[in-house]
Amino acid sequence: GDSVTQMEGPVTLSEEAFLTINCTYTATGYPSLFWYVQYPGEGLQLLLKATKADDKGSNKGFEATYRKETTSFHLEKGSVQVSDSAVYFCALTLTNDYKLSFGAGTTVTVRA
Amino acid sequence: GAGVSQSPRYKVAKRGQDVALRCDPISGHVSLFWYQQALGQGPEFLTYFQNEAQLDKSGLPSDRFFAERPEGSVSTLKIQRTQQEDSAVYLCASHNRRQKGLEETQYFGPGTRLLVL
């Protein structure tokens, strides 16, 4: 079935460090790919998305590129802040579908 | 409202008790989703409404789970005869496209954390 596998956490970083969270997917069709973020005590929020191969999604300094050849959508940020501490979820939805399929989430803690 | 709201935020139930979880989607959003998020896992799809019509309930784990959206706005997820394995966070999401749209964002509520003892 269609699924997402993401890097296990937790990840602990110092402020201004480089962050990468790996995400790979398995899909029968051509999915759209998403990164959602869940800050403590808040609901899931869309961080960025990409709908076709080679698209790059970006927001709040985060970037992810849809790589069809490696079926990946890795999340990166060049310089993290304490406020980036959250749980990050990679997700997909298929063409003509509506359900989101999520990875297990990666907890990121940034220390000052 | 400004966002998706859910109530209660926390619910403790004794095994065998019935519970009802409420979701108020963003005003005007046609589509509404319920997801179940077990501890340490990502959300899993439960069911989907378009207005008052429940178009997909393939993710409901058993016939003890029932969802409704009678007037096409507020939705209730009901769990009958709760079991310990029902303990999870139940998330509601909405979006404003009538059709299955890749471009539209699902907006999530804060969730209801259910603990069955």
PDB file of C-alpha atoms in Angstrom:
ATOM      1  CA  GLY A   1       0.000   0.000   0.000  1.00  0.00           C
ATOM      2  CA  ASP A   2       0.907   3.659  -0.082  1.00  0.00           C
ATOM      3  CA  SER A   3       3.128   4.634   2.793  1.00  0.00           C
ATOM      4  CA  VAL A   4       5.676   7.058   4.133  1.00  0.00           C
ATOM      5  CA  THR A   5       8.794   6.204   6.100  1.00  0.00           C
ATOM      6  CA  GLN A   6      10.609   8.924   7.954  1.00  0.00           C
ATOM      7  CA  MET A   7      13.694   9.157  10.048  1.00  0.00           C
ATOM      8  CA  GLU A   8      13.236   8.085  13.632  1.00  0.00           C
ATOM      9  CA  GLY A   9      13.829  10.530  16.397  1.00  0.00           C
ATOM     10  CA  PRO A  10      14.239  12.103  18.703  1.00  0.00           C
ATOM     11  CA  VAL A  11      16.655  14.575  17.207  1.00  0.00           C
ATOM     12  CA  THR A  12      18.381  17.073  19.473  1.00  0.00           C
ATOM     13  CA  LEU A  13      20.291  19.991  18.015  1.00  0.00           C
ATOM     14  CA  SER A  14      21.928  23.180  19.108  1.00  0.00           C
ATOM     15  CA  GLU A  15      20.633  26.504  17.868  1.00  0.00           C
ATOM     16  CA  GLU A  16      21.938  27.450  14.395  1.00  0.00           C
ATOM     17  CA  ALA A  17      22.711  23.828  13.538  1.00  0.00           C
ATOM     18  CA  PHE A  18      21.692  22.252  10.216  1.00  0.00           C
ATOM     19  CA  LEU A  19      18.628  20.011  10.308  1.00  0.00           C
ATOM     20  CA  THR A  20      17.765  17.165   7.947  1.00  0.00           C
ATOM     21  CA  ILE A  21      14.853  14.792   8.395  1.00  0.00           C
ATOM     22  CA  ASN A  22      14.725  11.978   5.863  1.00  0.00           C
ATOM     23  CA  CYS A  23      11.455  10.891   4.292  1.00  0.00           C
ATOM     24  CA  THR A  24      10.868   8.240   1.651  1.00  0.00           C
ATOM     25  CA  TYR A  25       7.606   7.066   0.202  1.00  0.00           C
ATOM     26  CA  THR A  26       5.984   4.136  -1.530  1.00  0.00           C
ATOM     27  CA  ALA A  27       3.055   4.901  -3.777  1.00  0.00           C
ATOM     28  CA  THR A  28       1.236   3.232  -6.637  1.00  0.00           C
ATOM     29  CA  GLY A  29       0.536   6.496  -8.409  1.00  0.00           C
ATOM     30  CA  TYR A  30       1.945  10.006  -8.441  1.00  0.00           C
ATOM     31  CA  PRO A  31       1.557  11.437  -4.971  1.00  0.00           C
ATOM     32  CA  SER A  32       1.627  14.943  -3.643  1.00  0.00           C
ATOM     33  CA  LEU A  33       4.007  15.239  -0.729  1.00  0.00           C
ATOM     34  CA  PHE A  34       3.718  17.288   2.435  1.00  0.00           C
ATOM     35  CA  TRP A  35       5.520  18.170   5.605  1.00  0.00           C
ATOM     36  CA  TYR A  36       3.300  18.946   8.579  1.00  0.00           C
ATOM     37  CA  VAL A  37       4.537  20.306  11.909  1.00  0.00           C
ATOM     38  CA  GLN A  38       3.006  19.961  15.341  1.00  0.00           C
ATOM     39  CA  TYR A  39       4.176  22.471  17.914  1.00  0.00           C
ATOM     40  CA  PRO A  40       3.625  21.631  21.588  1.00  0.00           C
ATOM     41  CA  GLY A  41      -0.030  21.972  22.513  1.00  0.00           C
ATOM     42  CA  GLU A  42      -1.097  22.892  18.984  1.00  0.00           C
ATOM     43  CA  GLY A  43      -2.706  21.160  16.043  1.00  0.00           C
ATOM     44  CA  LEU A  44      -0.969  19.907  12.932  1.00  0.00           C
ATOM     45  CA  GLN A  45      -0.016  22.684  10.530  1.00  0.00           C
ATOM     46  CA  LEU A  46       1.062  22.410   6.941  1.00  0.00           C
ATOM     47  CA  LEU A  47       4.702  23.440   6.683  1.00  0.00           C
ATOM     48  CA  LEU A  48       5.283  22.932   2.974  1.00  0.00           C
ATOM     49  CA  LYS A  49       4.212  20.807   0.045  1.00  0.00           C
ATOM     50  CA  ALA A  50       5.185  19.705  -3.458  1.00  0.00           C
ATOM     51  CA  THR A  51       2.825  18.265  -6.019  1.00  0.00           C
ATOM     52  CA  LYS A  52       5.106  16.939  -8.752  1.00  0.00           C
ATOM     53  CA  ALA A  53       8.597  15.654  -9.342  1.00  0.00           C
ATOM     54  CA  ASP A  54      11.428  18.168  -8.905  1.00  0.00           C
ATOM     55  CA  ASP A  55       9.157  20.689  -7.195  1.00  0.00           C
ATOM     56  CA  LYS A  56      10.675  22.351  -4.161  1.00  0.00           C
ATOM     57  CA  GLY A  57       8.464  23.338  -1.281  1.00  0.00           C
ATOM     58  CA  SER A  58       9.696  26.009   1.105  1.00  0.00           C
ATOM     59  CA  ASN A  59       8.439  27.885   4.156  1.00  0.00           C
ATOM     60  CA  LYS A  60       9.920  29.462   7.294  1.00  0.00           C
ATOM     61  CA  GLY A  61      13.437  28.591   6.133  1.00  0.00           C
ATOM     62  CA  PHE A  62      12.575  24.926   5.606  1.00  0.00           C
ATOM     63  CA  GLU A  63      12.908  23.280   2.204  1.00  0.00           C
ATOM     64  CA  ALA A  64      12.125  19.902   0.686  1.00  0.00           C
ATOM     65  CA  THR A  65      12.510  18.699  -2.903  1.00  0.00           C
ATOM     66  CA  TYR A  66      10.309  16.034  -4.464  1.00  0.00           C
ATOM     67  CA  ARG A  67      12.739  13.429  -5.828  1.00  0.00           C
ATOM     68  CA  LYS A  68      10.940  10.854  -7.892  1.00  0.00           C
ATOM     69  CA  GLU A  69      14.085   8.900  -8.738  1.00  0.00           C
ATOM     70  CA  THR A  70      14.815   8.255  -5.071  1.00  0.00           C
ATOM     71  CA  THR A  71      11.166   8.457  -3.908  1.00  0.00           C
ATOM     72  CA  SER A  72      12.224  10.949  -1.275  1.00  0.00           C
ATOM     73  CA  PHE A  73      11.138  14.277   0.193  1.00  0.00           C
ATOM     74  CA  HIS A  74      13.772  15.142   2.789  1.00  0.00           C
ATOM     75  CA  LEU A  75      13.216  18.196   4.971  1.00  0.00           C
ATOM     76  CA  GLU A  76      16.106  20.602   5.545  1.00  0.00           C
ATOM     77  CA  LYS A  77      16.778  23.825   7.386  1.00  0.00           C
ATOM     78  CA  GLY A  78      20.121  25.535   7.408  1.00  0.00           C
ATOM     79  CA  SER A  79      19.984  27.169  10.831  1.00  0.00           C
ATOM     80  CA  VAL A  80      17.434  26.023  13.379  1.00  0.00           C
ATOM     81  CA  GLN A  81      16.019  28.054  16.243  1.00  0.00           C
ATOM     82  CA  VAL A  82      14.614  27.020  19.586  1.00  0.00           C
ATOM     83  CA  SER A  83      11.159  27.830  18.201  1.00  0.00           C
ATOM     84  CA  ASP A  84      11.578  25.037  15.630  1.00  0.00           C
ATOM     85  CA  SER A  85      11.243  22.452  18.391  1.00  0.00           C
ATOM     86  CA  ALA A  86       8.267  20.362  17.331  1.00  0.00           C
ATOM     87  CA  VAL A  87       7.183  17.055  15.847  1.00  0.00           C
ATOM     88  CA  TYR A  88       7.524  16.888  12.065  1.00  0.00           C
ATOM     89  CA  PHE A  89       5.406  14.584   9.915  1.00  0.00           C
ATOM     90  CA  CYS A  90       5.955  13.631   6.306  1.00  0.00           C
ATOM     91  CA  ALA A  91       2.751  12.775   4.448  1.00  0.00           C
ATOM     92  CA  LEU A  92       1.387  11.976   1.018  1.00  0.00           C
ATOM     93  CA  THR A  93      -1.857  11.971  -0.846  1.00  0.00           C
ATOM     94  CA  LEU A  94      -2.472  10.344  -4.194  1.00  0.00           C
ATOM     95  CA  THR A  95      -3.831  11.857  -7.354  1.00  0.00           C
ATOM     96  CA  ASN A  96      -7.623  11.942  -7.169  1.00  0.00           C
ATOM     97  CA  ASP A  97      -7.564  10.958  -3.539  1.00  0.00           C
ATOM     98  CA  TYR A  98      -8.049  12.998  -0.402  1.00  0.00           C
ATOM     99  CA  LYS A  99      -6.714  10.928   2.462  1.00  0.00           C
ATOM    100  CA  LEU A 100      -3.401  11.880   3.936  1.00  0.00           C
ATOM    101  CA  SER A 101      -1.009   9.039   4.756  1.00  0.00           C
ATOM    102  CA  PHE A 102       1.475  10.085   7.423  1.00  0.00           C
ATOM    103  CA  GLY A 103       4.838   8.914   8.607  1.00  0.00           C
ATOM    104  CA  ALA A 104       5.392   8.202  12.296  1.00  0.00           C
ATOM    105  CA  GLY A 105       6.771  11.666  13.022  1.00  0.00           C
ATOM    106  CA  THR A 106      10.169  12.919  14.114  1.00  0.00           C
ATOM    107  CA  THR A 107      10.560  14.861  17.335  1.00  0.00           C
ATOM    108  CA  VAL A 108      13.056  17.696  17.066  1.00  0.00           C
ATOM    109  CA  THR A 109      14.386  19.549  20.083  1.00  0.00           C
ATOM    110  CA  VAL A 110      16.567  22.617  19.592  1.00  0.00           C
ATOM    111  CA  ARG A 111      18.601  23.771  22.573  1.00  0.00           C
ATOM    112  CA  ALA A 112      19.820  27.316  23.073  1.00  0.00           C
TER     113      ALA A 112
ATOM    114  CA  GLY B   1     -14.394  30.467  13.521  1.00  0.00           C
ATOM    115  CA  ALA B   2     -10.726  31.125  13.045  1.00  0.00           C
ATOM    116  CA  GLY B   3      -9.769  27.472  12.992  1.00  0.00           C
ATOM    117  CA  VAL B   4     -10.925  23.927  13.559  1.00  0.00           C
ATOM    118  CA  SER B   5     -11.989  23.370  17.139  1.00  0.00           C
ATOM    119  CA  GLN B   6     -12.525  20.115  18.980  1.00  0.00           C
ATOM    120  CA  SER B   7     -14.066  19.236  22.298  1.00  0.00           C
ATOM    121  CA  PRO B   8     -13.405  17.959  24.786  1.00  0.00           C
ATOM    122  CA  ARG B   9      -9.636  18.350  24.636  1.00  0.00           C
ATOM    123  CA  TYR B  10      -9.189  15.484  27.084  1.00  0.00           C
ATOM    124  CA  LYS B  11     -11.461  12.597  27.916  1.00  0.00           C
ATOM    125  CA  VAL B  12     -10.964   9.793  30.388  1.00  0.00           C
ATOM    126  CA  ALA B  13     -13.378   6.904  30.006  1.00  0.00           C
ATOM    127  CA  LYS B  14     -13.821   3.631  31.775  1.00  0.00           C
ATOM    128  CA  ARG B  15     -13.652   0.580  29.578  1.00  0.00           C
ATOM    129  CA  GLY B  16     -17.098  -0.143  28.188  1.00  0.00           C
ATOM    130  CA  GLN B  17     -18.270   3.460  28.361  1.00  0.00           C
ATOM    131  CA  ASP B  18     -19.559   5.298  25.288  1.00  0.00           C
ATOM    132  CA  VAL B  19     -17.879   8.578  24.282  1.00  0.00           C
ATOM    133  CA  ALA B  20     -18.706  11.354  21.835  1.00  0.00           C
ATOM    134  CA  LEU B  21     -16.087  13.661  20.372  1.00  0.00           C
ATOM    135  CA  ARG B  22     -17.048  16.890  18.683  1.00  0.00           C
ATOM    136  CA  CYS B  23     -15.464  18.749  15.782  1.00  0.00           C
ATOM    137  CA  ASP B  24     -16.308  22.261  14.612  1.00  0.00           C
ATOM    138  CA  PRO B  25     -14.679  22.772  11.209  1.00  0.00           C
ATOM    139  CA  ILE B  26     -13.751  26.083   9.683  1.00  0.00           C
ATOM    140  CA  SER B  27     -16.921  27.838   8.596  1.00  0.00           C
ATOM    141  CA  GLY B  28     -17.811  27.028   5.011  1.00  0.00           C
ATOM    142  CA  HIS B  29     -15.452  24.091   4.656  1.00  0.00           C
ATOM    143  CA  VAL B  30     -17.190  21.369   2.736  1.00  0.00           C
ATOM    144  CA  SER B  31     -14.846  18.500   3.528  1.00  0.00           C
ATOM    145  CA  LEU B  32     -14.239  17.075   6.983  1.00  0.00           C
ATOM    146  CA  PHE B  33     -11.883  14.288   8.053  1.00  0.00           C
ATOM    147  CA  TRP B  34     -11.291  12.292  11.204  1.00  0.00           C
ATOM    148  CA  TYR B  35      -7.909  10.755  11.992  1.00  0.00           C
ATOM    149  CA  GLN B  36      -6.692   8.634  14.880  1.00  0.00           C
ATOM    150  CA  GLN B  37      -3.195   9.201  16.232  1.00  0.00           C
ATOM    151  CA  ALA B  38      -1.783   6.568  18.552  1.00  0.00           C
ATOM    152  CA  LEU B  39       1.057   7.502  20.881  1.00  0.00           C
ATOM    153  CA  GLY B  40       4.304   7.924  18.968  1.00  0.00           C
ATOM    154  CA  GLN B  41       2.652   7.364  15.602  1.00  0.00           C
ATOM    155  CA  GLY B  42       1.409   9.490  12.746  1.00  0.00           C
ATOM    156  CA  PRO B  43      -2.296  10.116  12.227  1.00  0.00           C
ATOM    157  CA  GLU B  44      -4.302   7.349  10.547  1.00  0.00           C
ATOM    158  CA  PHE B  45      -7.335   8.146   8.400  1.00  0.00           C
ATOM    159  CA  LEU B  46     -10.693   7.142   9.843  1.00  0.00           C
ATOM    160  CA  THR B  47     -13.445   8.732   7.775  1.00  0.00           C
ATOM    161  CA  TYR B  48     -14.325  11.538   5.359  1.00  0.00           C
ATOM    162  CA  PHE B  49     -17.408  13.709   4.874  1.00  0.00           C
ATOM    163  CA  GLN B  50     -18.374  15.950   2.035  1.00  0.00           C
ATOM    164  CA  ASN B  51     -21.071  18.170   3.480  1.00  0.00           C
ATOM    165  CA  GLU B  52     -23.377  15.772   5.326  1.00  0.00           C
ATOM    166  CA  ALA B  53     -22.482  12.755   3.206  1.00  0.00           C
ATOM    167  CA  GLN B  54     -20.032  10.257   4.625  1.00  0.00           C
ATOM    168  CA  LEU B  55     -18.169   9.269   1.488  1.00  0.00           C
ATOM    169  CA  ASP B  56     -15.494   7.080   3.002  1.00  0.00           C
ATOM    170  CA  LYS B  57     -15.473   5.233   6.302  1.00  0.00           C
ATOM    171  CA  SER B  58     -12.916   2.639   5.342  1.00  0.00           C
ATOM    172  CA  GLY B  59     -10.565   3.619   8.159  1.00  0.00           C
ATOM    173  CA  LEU B  60     -12.974   3.076  11.034  1.00  0.00           C
ATOM    174  CA  PRO B  61     -11.397   0.230  13.017  1.00  0.00           C
ATOM    175  CA  SER B  62     -14.604  -1.483  14.089  1.00  0.00           C
ATOM    176  CA  ASP B  63     -18.377  -1.138  14.137  1.00  0.00           C
ATOM    177  CA  ARG B  64     -18.038   0.462  17.572  1.00  0.00           C
ATOM    178  CA  PHE B  65     -16.914   3.619  15.788  1.00  0.00           C
ATOM    179  CA  PHE B  66     -19.557   5.827  14.249  1.00  0.00           C
ATOM    180  CA  ALA B  67     -19.320   9.333  12.807  1.00  0.00           C
ATOM    181  CA  GLU B  68     -21.966  11.767  11.688  1.00  0.00           C
ATOM    182  CA  ARG B  69     -22.293  15.250  10.290  1.00  0.00           C
ATOM    183  CA  PRO B  70     -26.048  15.725   9.979  1.00  0.00           C
ATOM    184  CA  GLU B  71     -26.123  19.371   8.885  1.00  0.00           C
ATOM    185  CA  GLY B  72     -22.875  19.460   6.983  1.00  0.00           C
ATOM    186  CA  SER B  73     -20.996  21.475   9.578  1.00  0.00           C
ATOM    187  CA  VAL B  74     -20.320  20.105  13.081  1.00  0.00           C
ATOM    188  CA  SER B  75     -19.311  16.460  13.225  1.00  0.00           C
ATOM    189  CA  THR B  76     -19.374  13.937  16.049  1.00  0.00           C
ATOM    190  CA  LEU B  77     -17.267  10.823  16.342  1.00  0.00           C
ATOM    191  CA  LYS B  78     -18.850   8.299  18.671  1.00  0.00           C
ATOM    192  CA  ILE B  79     -17.106   5.305  20.131  1.00  0.00           C
ATOM    193  CA  GLN B  80     -19.284   2.706  21.783  1.00  0.00           C
ATOM    194  CA  ARG B  81     -18.126   0.288  24.476  1.00  0.00           C
ATOM    195  CA  THR B  82     -14.648   1.799  24.572  1.00  0.00           C
ATOM    196  CA  GLN B  83     -11.634  -0.475  24.847  1.00  0.00           C
ATOM    197  CA  GLN B  84      -8.119   0.289  26.035  1.00  0.00           C
ATOM    198  CA  GLU B  85      -6.811   0.090  22.473  1.00  0.00           C
ATOM    199  CA  ASP B  86      -9.046   3.040  21.598  1.00  0.00           C
ATOM    200  CA  SER B  87      -6.777   5.311  23.650  1.00  0.00           C
ATOM    201  CA  ALA B  88      -5.349   7.821  21.192  1.00  0.00           C
ATOM    202  CA  VAL B  89      -5.613  11.402  20.018  1.00  0.00           C
ATOM    203  CA  TYR B  90      -8.519  11.923  17.636  1.00  0.00           C
ATOM    204  CA  LEU B  91      -7.883  14.646  15.095  1.00  0.00           C
ATOM    205  CA  CYS B  92     -10.382  16.457  12.962  1.00  0.00           C
ATOM    206  CA  ALA B  93      -9.446  18.327   9.792  1.00  0.00           C
ATOM    207  CA  SER B  94     -11.336  20.318   7.207  1.00  0.00           C
ATOM    208  CA  HIS B  95     -10.721  21.836   3.808  1.00  0.00           C
ATOM    209  CA  ASN B  96     -12.746  23.951   1.457  1.00  0.00           C
ATOM    210  CA  ARG B  97     -12.773  22.091  -1.825  1.00  0.00           C
ATOM    211  CA  ARG B  98     -15.794  20.108  -2.836  1.00  0.00           C
ATOM    212  CA  GLN B  99     -13.795  17.905  -5.128  1.00  0.00           C
ATOM    213  CA  LYS B 100     -10.773  15.839  -4.366  1.00  0.00           C
ATOM    214  CA  GLY B 101      -8.202  18.561  -4.723  1.00  0.00           C
ATOM    215  CA  LEU B 102      -4.511  18.076  -4.439  1.00  0.00           C
ATOM    216  CA  GLU B 103      -3.871  21.733  -3.886  1.00  0.00           C
ATOM    217  CA  GLU B 104      -6.042  22.357  -0.894  1.00  0.00           C
ATOM    218  CA  THR B 105      -4.655  22.202   2.575  1.00  0.00           C
ATOM    219  CA  GLN B 106      -6.291  20.217   5.321  1.00  0.00           C
ATOM    220  CA  TYR B 107      -6.555  22.343   8.456  1.00  0.00           C
ATOM    221  CA  PHE B 108      -6.308  20.348  11.650  1.00  0.00           C
ATOM    222  CA  GLY B 109      -7.858  20.894  15.042  1.00  0.00           C
ATOM    223  CA  PRO B 110      -5.901  20.444  18.297  1.00  0.00           C
ATOM    224  CA  GLY B 111      -7.329  16.974  18.826  1.00  0.00           C
ATOM    225  CA  THR B 112      -9.110  15.154  21.614  1.00  0.00           C
ATOM    226  CA  ARG B 113      -6.883  12.989  23.760  1.00  0.00           C
ATOM    227  CA  LEU B 114      -8.871   9.910  24.829  1.00  0.00           C
ATOM    228  CA  LEU B 115      -7.650   7.659  27.606  1.00  0.00           C
ATOM    229  CA  VAL B 116      -9.582   4.473  28.275  1.00  0.00           C
ATOM    230  CA  LEU B 117      -8.899   2.895  31.644  1.00  0.00           C
TER     231      LEU B 117
END
